[in-house]
PDB file of C-alpha atoms and ligand atoms in Angstrom:
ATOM      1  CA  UNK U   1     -81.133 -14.449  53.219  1.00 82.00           C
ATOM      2  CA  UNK U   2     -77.814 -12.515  54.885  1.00 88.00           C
ATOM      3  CA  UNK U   3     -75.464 -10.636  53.645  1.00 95.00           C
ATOM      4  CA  UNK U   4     -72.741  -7.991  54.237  1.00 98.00           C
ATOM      5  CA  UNK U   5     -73.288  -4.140  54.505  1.00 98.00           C
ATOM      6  CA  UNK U   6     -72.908  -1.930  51.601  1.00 98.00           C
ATOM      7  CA  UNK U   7     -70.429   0.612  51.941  1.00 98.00           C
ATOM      8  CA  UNK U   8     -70.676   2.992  48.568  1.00 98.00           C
ATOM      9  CA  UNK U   9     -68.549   6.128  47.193  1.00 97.00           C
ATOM     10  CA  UNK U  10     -67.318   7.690  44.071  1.00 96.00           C
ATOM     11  CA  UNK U  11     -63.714   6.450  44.620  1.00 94.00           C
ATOM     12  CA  UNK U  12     -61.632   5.973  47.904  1.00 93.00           C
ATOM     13  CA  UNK U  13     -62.960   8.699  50.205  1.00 92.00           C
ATOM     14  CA  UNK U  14     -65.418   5.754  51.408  1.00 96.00           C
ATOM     15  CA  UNK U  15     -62.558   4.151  52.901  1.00 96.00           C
ATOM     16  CA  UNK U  16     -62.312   6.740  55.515  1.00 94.00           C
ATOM     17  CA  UNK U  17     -66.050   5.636  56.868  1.00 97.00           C
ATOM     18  CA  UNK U  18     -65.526   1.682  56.667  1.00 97.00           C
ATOM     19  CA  UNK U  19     -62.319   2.507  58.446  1.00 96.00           C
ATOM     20  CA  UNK U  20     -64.952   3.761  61.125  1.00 97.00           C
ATOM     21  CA  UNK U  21     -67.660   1.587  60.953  1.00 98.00           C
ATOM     22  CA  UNK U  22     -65.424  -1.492  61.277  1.00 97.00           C
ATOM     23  CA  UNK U  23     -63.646   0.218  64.536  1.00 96.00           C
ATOM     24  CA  UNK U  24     -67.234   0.439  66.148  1.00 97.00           C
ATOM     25  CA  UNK U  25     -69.096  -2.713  64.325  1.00 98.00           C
ATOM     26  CA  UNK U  26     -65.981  -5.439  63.808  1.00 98.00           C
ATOM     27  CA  UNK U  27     -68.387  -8.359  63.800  1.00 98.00           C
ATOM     28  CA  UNK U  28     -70.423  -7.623  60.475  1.00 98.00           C
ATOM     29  CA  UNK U  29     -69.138  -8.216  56.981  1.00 98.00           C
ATOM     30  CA  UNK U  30     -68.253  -5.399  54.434  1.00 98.00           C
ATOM     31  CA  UNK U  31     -68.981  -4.831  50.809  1.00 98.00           C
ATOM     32  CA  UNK U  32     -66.988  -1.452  49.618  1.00 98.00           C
ATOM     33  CA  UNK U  33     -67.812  -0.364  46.038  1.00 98.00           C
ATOM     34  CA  UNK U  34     -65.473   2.300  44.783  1.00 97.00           C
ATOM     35  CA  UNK U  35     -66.618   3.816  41.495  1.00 97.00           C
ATOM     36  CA  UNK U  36     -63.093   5.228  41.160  1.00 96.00           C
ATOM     37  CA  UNK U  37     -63.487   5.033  37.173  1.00 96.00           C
ATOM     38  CA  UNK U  38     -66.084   7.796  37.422  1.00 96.00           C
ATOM     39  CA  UNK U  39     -64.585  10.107  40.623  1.00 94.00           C
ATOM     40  CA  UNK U  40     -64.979  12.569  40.820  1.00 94.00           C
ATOM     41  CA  UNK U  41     -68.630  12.856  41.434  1.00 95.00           C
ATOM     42  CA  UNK U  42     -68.774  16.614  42.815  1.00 91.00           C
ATOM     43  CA  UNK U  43     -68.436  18.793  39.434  1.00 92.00           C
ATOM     44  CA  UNK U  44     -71.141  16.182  38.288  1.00 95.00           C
ATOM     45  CA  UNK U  45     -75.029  17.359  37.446  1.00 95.00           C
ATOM     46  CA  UNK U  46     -77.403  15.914  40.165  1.00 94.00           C
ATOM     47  CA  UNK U  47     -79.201  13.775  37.165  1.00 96.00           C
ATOM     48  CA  UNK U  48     -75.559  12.062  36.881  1.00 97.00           C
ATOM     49  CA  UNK U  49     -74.789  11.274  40.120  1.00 97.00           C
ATOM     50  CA  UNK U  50     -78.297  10.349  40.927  1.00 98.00           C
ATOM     51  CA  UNK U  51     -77.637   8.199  38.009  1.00 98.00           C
ATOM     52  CA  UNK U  52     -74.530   6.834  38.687  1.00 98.00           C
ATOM     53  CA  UNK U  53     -75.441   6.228  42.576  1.00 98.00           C
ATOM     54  CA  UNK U  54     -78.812   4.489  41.862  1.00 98.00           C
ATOM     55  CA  UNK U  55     -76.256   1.683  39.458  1.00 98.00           C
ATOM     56  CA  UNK U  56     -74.258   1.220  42.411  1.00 98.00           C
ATOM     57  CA  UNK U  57     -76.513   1.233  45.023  1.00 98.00           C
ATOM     58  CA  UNK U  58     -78.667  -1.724  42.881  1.00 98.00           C
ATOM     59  CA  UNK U  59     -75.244  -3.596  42.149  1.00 98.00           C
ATOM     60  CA  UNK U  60     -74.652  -3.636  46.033  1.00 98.00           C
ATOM     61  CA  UNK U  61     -78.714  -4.861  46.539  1.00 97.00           C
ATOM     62  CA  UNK U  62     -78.167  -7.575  43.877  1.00 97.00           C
ATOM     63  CA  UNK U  63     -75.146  -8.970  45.570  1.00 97.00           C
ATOM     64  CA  UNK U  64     -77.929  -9.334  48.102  1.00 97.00           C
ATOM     65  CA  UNK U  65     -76.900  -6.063  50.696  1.00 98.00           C
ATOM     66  CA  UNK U  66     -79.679  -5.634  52.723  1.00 97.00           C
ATOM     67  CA  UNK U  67     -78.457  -2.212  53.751  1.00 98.00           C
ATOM     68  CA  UNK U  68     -76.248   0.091  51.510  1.00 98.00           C
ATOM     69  CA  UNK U  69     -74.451   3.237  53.373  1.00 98.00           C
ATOM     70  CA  UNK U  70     -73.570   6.466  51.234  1.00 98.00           C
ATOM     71  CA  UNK U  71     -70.296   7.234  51.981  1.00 98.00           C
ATOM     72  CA  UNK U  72     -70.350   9.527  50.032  1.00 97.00           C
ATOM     73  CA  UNK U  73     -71.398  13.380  50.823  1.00 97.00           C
ATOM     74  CA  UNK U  74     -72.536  14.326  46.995  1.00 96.00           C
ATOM     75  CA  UNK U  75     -74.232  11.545  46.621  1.00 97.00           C
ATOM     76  CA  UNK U  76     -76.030  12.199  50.117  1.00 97.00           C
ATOM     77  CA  UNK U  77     -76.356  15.429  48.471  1.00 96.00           C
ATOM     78  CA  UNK U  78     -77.938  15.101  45.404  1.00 96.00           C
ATOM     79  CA  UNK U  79     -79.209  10.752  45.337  1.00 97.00           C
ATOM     80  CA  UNK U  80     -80.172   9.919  48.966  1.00 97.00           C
ATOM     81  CA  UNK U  81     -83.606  11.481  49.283  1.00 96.00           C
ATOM     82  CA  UNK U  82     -84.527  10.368  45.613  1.00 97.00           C
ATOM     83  CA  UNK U  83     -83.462   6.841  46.148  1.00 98.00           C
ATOM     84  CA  UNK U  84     -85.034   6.482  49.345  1.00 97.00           C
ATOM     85  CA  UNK U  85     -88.354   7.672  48.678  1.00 96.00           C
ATOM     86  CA  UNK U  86     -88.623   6.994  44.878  1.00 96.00           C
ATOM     87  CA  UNK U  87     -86.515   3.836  44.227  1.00 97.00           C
ATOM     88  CA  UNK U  88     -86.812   2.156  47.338  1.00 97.00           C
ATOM     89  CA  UNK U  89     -90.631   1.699  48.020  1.00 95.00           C
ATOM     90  CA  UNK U  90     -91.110   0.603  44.381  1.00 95.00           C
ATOM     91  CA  UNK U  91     -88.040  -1.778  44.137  1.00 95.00           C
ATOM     92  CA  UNK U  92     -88.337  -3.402  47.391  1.00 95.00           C
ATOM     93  CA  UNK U  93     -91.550  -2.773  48.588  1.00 94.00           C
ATOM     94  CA  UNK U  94     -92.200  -3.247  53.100  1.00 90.00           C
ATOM     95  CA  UNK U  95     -92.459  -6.626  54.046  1.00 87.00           C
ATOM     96  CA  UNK U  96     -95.798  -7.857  54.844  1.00 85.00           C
ATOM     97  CA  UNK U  97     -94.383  -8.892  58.325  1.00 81.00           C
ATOM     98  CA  UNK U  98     -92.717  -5.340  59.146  1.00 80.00           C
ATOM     99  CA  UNK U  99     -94.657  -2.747  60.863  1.00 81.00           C
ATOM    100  CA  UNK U 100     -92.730   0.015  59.961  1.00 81.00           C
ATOM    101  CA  UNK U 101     -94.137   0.192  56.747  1.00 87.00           C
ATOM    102  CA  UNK U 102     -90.543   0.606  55.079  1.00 92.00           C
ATOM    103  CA  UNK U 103     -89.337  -0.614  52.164  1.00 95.00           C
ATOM    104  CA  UNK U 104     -87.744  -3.932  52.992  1.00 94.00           C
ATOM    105  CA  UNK U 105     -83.594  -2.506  51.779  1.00 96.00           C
ATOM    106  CA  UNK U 106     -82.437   0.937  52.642  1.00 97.00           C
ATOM    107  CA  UNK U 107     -79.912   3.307  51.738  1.00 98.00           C
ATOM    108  CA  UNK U 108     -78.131   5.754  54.500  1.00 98.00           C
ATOM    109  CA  UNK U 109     -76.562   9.049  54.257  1.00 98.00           C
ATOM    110  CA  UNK U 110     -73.933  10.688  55.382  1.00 98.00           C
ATOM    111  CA  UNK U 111     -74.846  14.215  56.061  1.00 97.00           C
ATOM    112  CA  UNK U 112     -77.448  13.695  58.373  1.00 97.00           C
ATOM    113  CA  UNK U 113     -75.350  11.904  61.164  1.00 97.00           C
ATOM    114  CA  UNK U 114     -73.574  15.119  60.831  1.00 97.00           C
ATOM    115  CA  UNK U 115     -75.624  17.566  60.735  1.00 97.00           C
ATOM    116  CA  UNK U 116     -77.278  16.119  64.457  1.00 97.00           C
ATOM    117  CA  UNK U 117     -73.802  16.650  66.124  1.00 97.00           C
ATOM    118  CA  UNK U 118     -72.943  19.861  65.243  1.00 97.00           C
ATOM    119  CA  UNK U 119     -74.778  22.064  67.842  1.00 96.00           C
ATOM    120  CA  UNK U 120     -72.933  20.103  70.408  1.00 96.00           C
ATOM    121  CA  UNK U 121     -69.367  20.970  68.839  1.00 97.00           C
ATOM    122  CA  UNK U 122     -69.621  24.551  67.961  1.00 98.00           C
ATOM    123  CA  UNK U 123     -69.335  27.618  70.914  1.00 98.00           C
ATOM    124  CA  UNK U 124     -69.440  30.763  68.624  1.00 98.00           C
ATOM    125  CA  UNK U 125     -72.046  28.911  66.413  1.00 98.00           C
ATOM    126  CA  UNK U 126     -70.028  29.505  63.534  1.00 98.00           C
ATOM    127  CA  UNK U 127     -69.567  26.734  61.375  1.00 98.00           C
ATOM    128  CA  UNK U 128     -67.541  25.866  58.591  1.00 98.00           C
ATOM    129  CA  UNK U 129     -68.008  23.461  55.951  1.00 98.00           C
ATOM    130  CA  UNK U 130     -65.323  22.499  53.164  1.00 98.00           C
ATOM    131  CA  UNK U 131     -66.766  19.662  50.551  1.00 97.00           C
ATOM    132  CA  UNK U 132     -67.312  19.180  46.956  1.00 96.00           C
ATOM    133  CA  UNK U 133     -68.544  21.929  44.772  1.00 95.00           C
ATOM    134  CA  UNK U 134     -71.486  19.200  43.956  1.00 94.00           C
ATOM    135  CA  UNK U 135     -72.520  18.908  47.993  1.00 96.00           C
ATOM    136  CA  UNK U 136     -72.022  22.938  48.558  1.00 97.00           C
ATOM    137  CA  UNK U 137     -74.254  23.732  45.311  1.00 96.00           C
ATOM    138  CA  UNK U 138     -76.717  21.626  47.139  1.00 95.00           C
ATOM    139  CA  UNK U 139     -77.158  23.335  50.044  1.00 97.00           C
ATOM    140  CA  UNK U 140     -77.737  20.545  51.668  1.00 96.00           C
ATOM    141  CA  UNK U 141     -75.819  21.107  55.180  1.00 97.00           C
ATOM    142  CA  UNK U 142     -77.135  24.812  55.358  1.00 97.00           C
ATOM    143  CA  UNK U 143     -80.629  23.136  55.076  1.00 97.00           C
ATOM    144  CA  UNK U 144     -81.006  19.914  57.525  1.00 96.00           C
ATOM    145  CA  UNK U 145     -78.309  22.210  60.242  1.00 98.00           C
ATOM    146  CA  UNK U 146     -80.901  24.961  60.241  1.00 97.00           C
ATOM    147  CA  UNK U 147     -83.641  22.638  60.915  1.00 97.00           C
ATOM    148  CA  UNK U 148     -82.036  20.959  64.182  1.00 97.00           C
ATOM    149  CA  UNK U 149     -79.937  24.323  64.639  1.00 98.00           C
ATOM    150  CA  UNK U 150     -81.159  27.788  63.544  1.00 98.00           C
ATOM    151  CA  UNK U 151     -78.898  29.774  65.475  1.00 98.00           C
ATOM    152  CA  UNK U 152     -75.720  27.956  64.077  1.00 98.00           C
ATOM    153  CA  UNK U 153     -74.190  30.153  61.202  1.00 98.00           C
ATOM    154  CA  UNK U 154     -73.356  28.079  58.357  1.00 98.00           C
ATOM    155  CA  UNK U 155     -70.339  28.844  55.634  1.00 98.00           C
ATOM    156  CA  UNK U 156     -69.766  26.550  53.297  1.00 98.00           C
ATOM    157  CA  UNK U 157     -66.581  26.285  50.770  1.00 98.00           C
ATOM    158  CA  UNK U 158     -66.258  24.320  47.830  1.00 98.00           C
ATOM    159  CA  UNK U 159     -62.948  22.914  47.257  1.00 98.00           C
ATOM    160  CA  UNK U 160     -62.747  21.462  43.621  1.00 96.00           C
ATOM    161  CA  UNK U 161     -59.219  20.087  44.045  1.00 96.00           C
ATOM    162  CA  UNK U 162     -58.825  18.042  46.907  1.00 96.00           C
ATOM    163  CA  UNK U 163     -60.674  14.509  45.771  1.00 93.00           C
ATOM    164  CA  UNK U 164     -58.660  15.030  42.439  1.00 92.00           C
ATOM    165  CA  UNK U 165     -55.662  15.148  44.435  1.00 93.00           C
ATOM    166  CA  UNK U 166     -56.360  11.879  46.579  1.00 90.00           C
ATOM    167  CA  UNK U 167     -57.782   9.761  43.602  1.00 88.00           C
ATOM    168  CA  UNK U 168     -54.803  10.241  42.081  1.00 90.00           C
ATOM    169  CA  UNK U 169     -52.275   9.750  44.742  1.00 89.00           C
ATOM    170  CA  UNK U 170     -51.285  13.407  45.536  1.00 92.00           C
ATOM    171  CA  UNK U 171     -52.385  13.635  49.349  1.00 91.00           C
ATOM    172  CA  UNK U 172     -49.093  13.400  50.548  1.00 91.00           C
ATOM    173  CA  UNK U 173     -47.195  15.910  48.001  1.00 93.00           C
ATOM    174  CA  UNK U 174     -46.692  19.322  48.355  1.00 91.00           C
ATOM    175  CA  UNK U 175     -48.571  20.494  45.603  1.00 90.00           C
ATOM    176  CA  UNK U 176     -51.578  19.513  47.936  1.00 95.00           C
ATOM    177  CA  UNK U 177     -50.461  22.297  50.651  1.00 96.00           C
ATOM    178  CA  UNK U 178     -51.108  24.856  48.360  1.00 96.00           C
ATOM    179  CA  UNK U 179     -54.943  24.250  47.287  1.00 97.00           C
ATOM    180  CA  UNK U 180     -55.914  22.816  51.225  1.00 98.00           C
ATOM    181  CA  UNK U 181     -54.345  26.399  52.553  1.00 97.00           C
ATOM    182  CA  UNK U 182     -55.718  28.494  49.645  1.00 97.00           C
ATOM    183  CA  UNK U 183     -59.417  26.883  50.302  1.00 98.00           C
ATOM    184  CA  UNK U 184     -58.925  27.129  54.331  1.00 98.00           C
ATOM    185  CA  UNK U 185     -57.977  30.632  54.001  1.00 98.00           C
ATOM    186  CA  UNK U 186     -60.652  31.562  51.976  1.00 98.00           C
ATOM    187  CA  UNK U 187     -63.168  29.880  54.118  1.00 98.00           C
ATOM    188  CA  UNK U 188     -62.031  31.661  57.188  1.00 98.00           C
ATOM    189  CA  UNK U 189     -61.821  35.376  55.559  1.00 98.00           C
ATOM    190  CA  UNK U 190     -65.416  34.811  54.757  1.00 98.00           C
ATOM    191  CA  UNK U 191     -66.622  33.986  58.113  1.00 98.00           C
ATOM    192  CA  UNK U 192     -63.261  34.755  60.688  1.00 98.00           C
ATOM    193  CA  UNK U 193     -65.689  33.309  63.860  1.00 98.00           C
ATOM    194  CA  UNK U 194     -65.959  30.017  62.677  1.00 98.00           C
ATOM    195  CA  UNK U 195     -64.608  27.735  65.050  1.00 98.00           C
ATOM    196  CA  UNK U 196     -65.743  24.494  64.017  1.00 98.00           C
ATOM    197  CA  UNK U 197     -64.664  23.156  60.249  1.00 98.00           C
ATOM    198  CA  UNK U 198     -66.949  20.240  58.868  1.00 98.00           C
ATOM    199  CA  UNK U 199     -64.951  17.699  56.749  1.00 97.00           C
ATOM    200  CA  UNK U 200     -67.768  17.061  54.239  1.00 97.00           C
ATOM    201  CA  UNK U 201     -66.383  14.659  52.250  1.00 96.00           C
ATOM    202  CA  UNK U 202     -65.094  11.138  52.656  1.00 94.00           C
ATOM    203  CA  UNK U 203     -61.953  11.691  51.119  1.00 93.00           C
ATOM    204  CA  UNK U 204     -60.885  14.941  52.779  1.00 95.00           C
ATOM    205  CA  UNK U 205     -59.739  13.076  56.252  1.00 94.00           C
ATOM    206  CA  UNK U 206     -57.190  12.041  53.765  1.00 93.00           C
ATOM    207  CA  UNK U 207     -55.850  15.511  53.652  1.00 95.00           C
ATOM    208  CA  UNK U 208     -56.165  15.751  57.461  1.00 96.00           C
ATOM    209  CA  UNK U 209     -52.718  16.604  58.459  1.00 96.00           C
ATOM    210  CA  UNK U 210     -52.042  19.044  55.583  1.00 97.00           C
ATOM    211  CA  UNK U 211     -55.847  20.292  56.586  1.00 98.00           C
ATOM    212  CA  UNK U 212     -54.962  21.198  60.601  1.00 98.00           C
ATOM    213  CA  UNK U 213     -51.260  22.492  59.847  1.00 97.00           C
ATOM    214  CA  UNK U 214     -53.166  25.693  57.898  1.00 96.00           C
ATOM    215  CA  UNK U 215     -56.020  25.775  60.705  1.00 98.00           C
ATOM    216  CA  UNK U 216     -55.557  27.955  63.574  1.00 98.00           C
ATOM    217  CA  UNK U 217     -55.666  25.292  66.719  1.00 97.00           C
ATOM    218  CA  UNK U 218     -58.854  26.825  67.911  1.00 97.00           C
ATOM    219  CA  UNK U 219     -60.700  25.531  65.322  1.00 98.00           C
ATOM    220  CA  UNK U 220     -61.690  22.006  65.467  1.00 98.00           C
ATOM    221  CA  UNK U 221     -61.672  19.701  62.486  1.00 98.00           C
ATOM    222  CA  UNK U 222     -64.956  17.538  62.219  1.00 97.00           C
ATOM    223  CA  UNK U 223     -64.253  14.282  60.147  1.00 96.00           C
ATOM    224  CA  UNK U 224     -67.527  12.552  60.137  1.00 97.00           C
ATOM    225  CA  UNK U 225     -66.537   8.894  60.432  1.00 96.00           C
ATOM    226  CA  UNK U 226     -67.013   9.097  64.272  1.00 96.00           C
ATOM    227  CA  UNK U 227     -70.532   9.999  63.661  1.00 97.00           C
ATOM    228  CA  UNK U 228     -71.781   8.091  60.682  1.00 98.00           C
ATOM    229  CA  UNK U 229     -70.475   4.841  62.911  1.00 98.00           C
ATOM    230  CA  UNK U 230     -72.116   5.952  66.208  1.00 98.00           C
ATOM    231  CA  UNK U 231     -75.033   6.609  63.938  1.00 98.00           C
ATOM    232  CA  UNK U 232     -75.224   3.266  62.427  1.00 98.00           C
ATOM    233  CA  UNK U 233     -75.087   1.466  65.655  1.00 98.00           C
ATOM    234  CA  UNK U 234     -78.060   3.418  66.886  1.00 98.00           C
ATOM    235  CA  UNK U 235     -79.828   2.241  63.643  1.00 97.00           C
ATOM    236  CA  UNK U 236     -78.914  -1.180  63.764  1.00 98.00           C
ATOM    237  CA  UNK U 237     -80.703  -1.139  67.323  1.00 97.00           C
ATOM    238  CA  UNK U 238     -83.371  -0.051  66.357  1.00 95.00           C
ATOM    239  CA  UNK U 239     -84.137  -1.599  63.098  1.00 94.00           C
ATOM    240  CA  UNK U 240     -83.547  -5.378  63.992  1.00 93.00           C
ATOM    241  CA  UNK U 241     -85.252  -6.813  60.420  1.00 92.00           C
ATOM    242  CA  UNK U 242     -82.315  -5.032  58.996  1.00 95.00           C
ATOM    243  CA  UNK U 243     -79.397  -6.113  61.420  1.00 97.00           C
ATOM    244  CA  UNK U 244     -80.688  -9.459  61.657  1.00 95.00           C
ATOM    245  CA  UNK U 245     -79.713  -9.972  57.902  1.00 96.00           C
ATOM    246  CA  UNK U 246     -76.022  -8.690  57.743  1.00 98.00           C
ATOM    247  CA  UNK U 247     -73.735 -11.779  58.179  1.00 97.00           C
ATOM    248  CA  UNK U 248     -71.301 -11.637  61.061  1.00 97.00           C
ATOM    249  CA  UNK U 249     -67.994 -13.198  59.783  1.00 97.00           C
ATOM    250  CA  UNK U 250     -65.353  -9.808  60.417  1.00 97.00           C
ATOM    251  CA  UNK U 251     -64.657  -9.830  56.938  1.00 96.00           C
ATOM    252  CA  UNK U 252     -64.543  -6.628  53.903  1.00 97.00           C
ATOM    253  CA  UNK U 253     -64.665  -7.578  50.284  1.00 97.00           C
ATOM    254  CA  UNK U 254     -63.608  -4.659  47.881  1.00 98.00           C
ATOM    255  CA  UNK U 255     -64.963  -3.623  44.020  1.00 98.00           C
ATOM    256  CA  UNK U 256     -64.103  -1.089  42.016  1.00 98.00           C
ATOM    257  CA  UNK U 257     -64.750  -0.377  38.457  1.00 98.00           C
ATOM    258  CA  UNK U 258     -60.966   0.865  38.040  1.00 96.00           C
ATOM    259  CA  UNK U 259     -58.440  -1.295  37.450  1.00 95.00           C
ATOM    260  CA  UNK U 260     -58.099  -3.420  40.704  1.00 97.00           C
ATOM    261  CA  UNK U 261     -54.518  -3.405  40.831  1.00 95.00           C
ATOM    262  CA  UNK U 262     -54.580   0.691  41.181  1.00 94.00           C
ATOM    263  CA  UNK U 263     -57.361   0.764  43.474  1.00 96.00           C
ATOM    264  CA  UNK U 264     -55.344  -1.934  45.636  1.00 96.00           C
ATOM    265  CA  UNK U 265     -52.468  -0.110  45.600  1.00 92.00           C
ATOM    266  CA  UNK U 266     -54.096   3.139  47.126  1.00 90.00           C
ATOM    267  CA  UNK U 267     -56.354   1.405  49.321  1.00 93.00           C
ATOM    268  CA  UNK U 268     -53.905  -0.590  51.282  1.00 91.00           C
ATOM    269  CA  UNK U 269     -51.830   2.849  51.789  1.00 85.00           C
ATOM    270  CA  UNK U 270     -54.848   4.546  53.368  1.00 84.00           C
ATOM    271  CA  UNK U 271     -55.990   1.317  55.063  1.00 92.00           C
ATOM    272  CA  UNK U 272     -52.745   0.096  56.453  1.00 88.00           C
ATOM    273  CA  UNK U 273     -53.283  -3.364  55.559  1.00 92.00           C
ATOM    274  CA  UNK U 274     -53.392  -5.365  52.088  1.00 94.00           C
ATOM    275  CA  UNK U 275     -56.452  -5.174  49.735  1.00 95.00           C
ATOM    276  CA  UNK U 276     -57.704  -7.768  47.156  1.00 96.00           C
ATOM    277  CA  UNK U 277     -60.287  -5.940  44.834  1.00 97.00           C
ATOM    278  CA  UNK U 278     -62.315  -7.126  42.744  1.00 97.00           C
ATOM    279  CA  UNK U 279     -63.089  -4.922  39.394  1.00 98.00           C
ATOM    280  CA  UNK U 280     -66.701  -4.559  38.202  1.00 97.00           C
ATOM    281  CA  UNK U 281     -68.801  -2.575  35.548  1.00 97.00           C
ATOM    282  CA  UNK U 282     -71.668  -0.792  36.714  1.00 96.00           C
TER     283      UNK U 282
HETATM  284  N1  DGL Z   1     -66.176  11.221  48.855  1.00 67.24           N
HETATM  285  C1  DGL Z   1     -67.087  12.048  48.089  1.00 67.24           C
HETATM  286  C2  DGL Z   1     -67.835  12.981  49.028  1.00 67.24           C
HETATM  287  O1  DGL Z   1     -67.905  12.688  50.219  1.00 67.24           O
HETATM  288  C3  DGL Z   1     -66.319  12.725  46.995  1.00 67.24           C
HETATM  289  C4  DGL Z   1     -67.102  12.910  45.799  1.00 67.24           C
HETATM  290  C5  DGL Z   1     -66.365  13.098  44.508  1.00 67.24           C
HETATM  291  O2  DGL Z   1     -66.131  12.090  43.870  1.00 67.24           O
HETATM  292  O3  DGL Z   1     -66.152  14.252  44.119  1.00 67.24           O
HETATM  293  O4  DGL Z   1     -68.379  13.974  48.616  1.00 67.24           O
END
C-alpha cells in the first residue's frame, strides 16, 4: 500500500516545513494536519500534547501515511521520543522482511535536524534559541546540542506570544513588533555573545521580517525548514521500505480540525497559492 507523507502541527506553523520539504522533495504527495482548534500547544502539559499528538499522528497512519513528520517543535519536545519508542513498536510492529528491526511506520522530529547543524553555524559558540514556553521547559535543545556540541553555549527564551499572534492573523500588525523586540531583547541581555538565533518553532519564520529588523545583522537567524528537508532526503535514502511507499503524484491535501474556511484563508496567505481544506475531528 502507498500513500502520501504526513506533515503534522498544532496549527499553521507546519506550513513553514511543507513549504520546505516540497522545495527539496516536489515529487511525493502531502498530507498536512493542522490541529488549529487546539493551538496553541506550548503552554500545554506534556501529558496533553503527548495526548493530542499521538490522535493526530494515528489519524495521519489510518489515512494510511507510512511516515508522519512533526512539524512541530513542542511536540518534538514533549511526544516524539514517547511515540517512537512506546507507540510505535506496539502499534506497528517491524516487518518480518525488514532488517532494521523498526517498527514498520515512523514519526520524525524536528529538533534533531537542528540540533546536528548548529556547530557548523555558530563562531562565538553562543547560541540562541527563541520557541514555545512548552519546547524551552523541555530542555530539549540544551540537551541533544550538548551531546553533538558541548562547547556551544545554549540560551534559550520562551516567547508565549508569537504562535498566538500568527494563529490568529496578527503576524503582519504592529502589535507583533512589540512582543518579537521585547523577547529578542531579552534574549540577547541574557547572553550579549550569541551570534546565532534558533527559530524553534514552525510558526516563528512567520514573524521573520519583524524577527531580523530587531536583530543586530551579526546575528544570524536559523529557520529550520532548510534542515528538516535536507534531513528528510538523507532519510528517505537510506530507509527505502519507507520511501518506496509514499506515492509520487506532486500533490498536498490539507485537514484541519478548525473551520476549513479560516484555516484556508490563512494558509493560502502564508503559502502563496489557494488551499482546499478539509475539516476533521481528532
Ligand atoms: N509550531 C509549534 C512549534 O514548533 C507551535 C506550537 C504551539 O502550538 O504552541 O513549537
Amino acid at each position: 500500500m502507498t500513500a502520501p507523507l504526513g506533515i503534522f502541527d498544532s496549527g499553521y506553523g507546519g506550513l513553514t516545513i511543507l513549504h520546505q520539504i516540497r522545495q527539496r522533495l516536489p515529487q511525493y504527495d502531502y498530507l498536512y494536519l493542522g490541529d488549529n482548534a487546539r493551538a496553541p500547544y506550548g503552554p500545554r502539559s506534556f501529558e496533553r500534547v503527548y495526548e493530542f499528538t499521538l490522535q493526530a499522528v494515528r489519524y495521519l497512519f489510518s489515512q494510511g501515511c507510512p511516515l508522519v513528520i512533526l512539524a512541530c517543535n513542542t511536540a518534538s519536545a514533549k511526544a516524539l521520543r514517547s511515540i517512537q519508542q512506546r507507540d510505535l513498536p506496539v502499534l506497528f510492529p517491524p516487518a518480518a522482511d525488514d532488517p532494521s528491526g523498526l517498527p514498520s511506520r515512523r514519526v520524525l522530529g524536528v529538533i534533531r535536524p537542528t540540533a546536528e547543524v548548529i556547530g557548523q553555524l555558530t563562531k562565538t559558540r553562543h547560541v540562541g534559541i527563541v520557541a514555545t514556553q512548552g519546547t524551552v521547559s523541555s530542555r530539549t535543545y540544551e540537551l541533544e546540542i550538548s551531546h553533538l556540541y558541548p562547547d556551544v553555549t545554549v540560551t534559550a527564551q520562551a516567547c508565549p506570544m508569537w504562535v498566538p499572534l500568527v494563529e490568529n492573523g496578527e503576524a503582519d500588525s504592529p502589535g507583533a513588533d512589540y512582543f518579537v523586540n521585547k523577547d529578542i531583547q531579552q534574549l540577547l541581555h541574557r547572553d550579549p555573545q550569541i551570534d546565532t538565533i534558533i527559530l524553534g518553532c514552525t510558526h516563528f519564520p512567520l514573524l521573520y521580517n519583524k524577527v531580523r529588523a530587531c536583530t543586530p545583522s551579526h546575528i544570524r537567524l536559523i529557520p529550520q525548514g532548510k534542515y528538516v528537508s535536507a534531513s528528510l532526503v538523507d532519510y528517505l535514502q537510506r530507509h527505502p521500505s519507507i520511501e518506496n511507499r509514499l506515492t509520487r503524484g506532486g500533490a498536498a491535501q490539507f485537514l484541519t480540525t478548525e473551520q476549513p474556511k479560516l484555516f484556508n484563508d490563512s494558509a493560502s496567505i502564508f503559502l502563496g497559492h489557494p488551499v482546499e481544506a478539509c475539516h476533521i475531528t481528532l
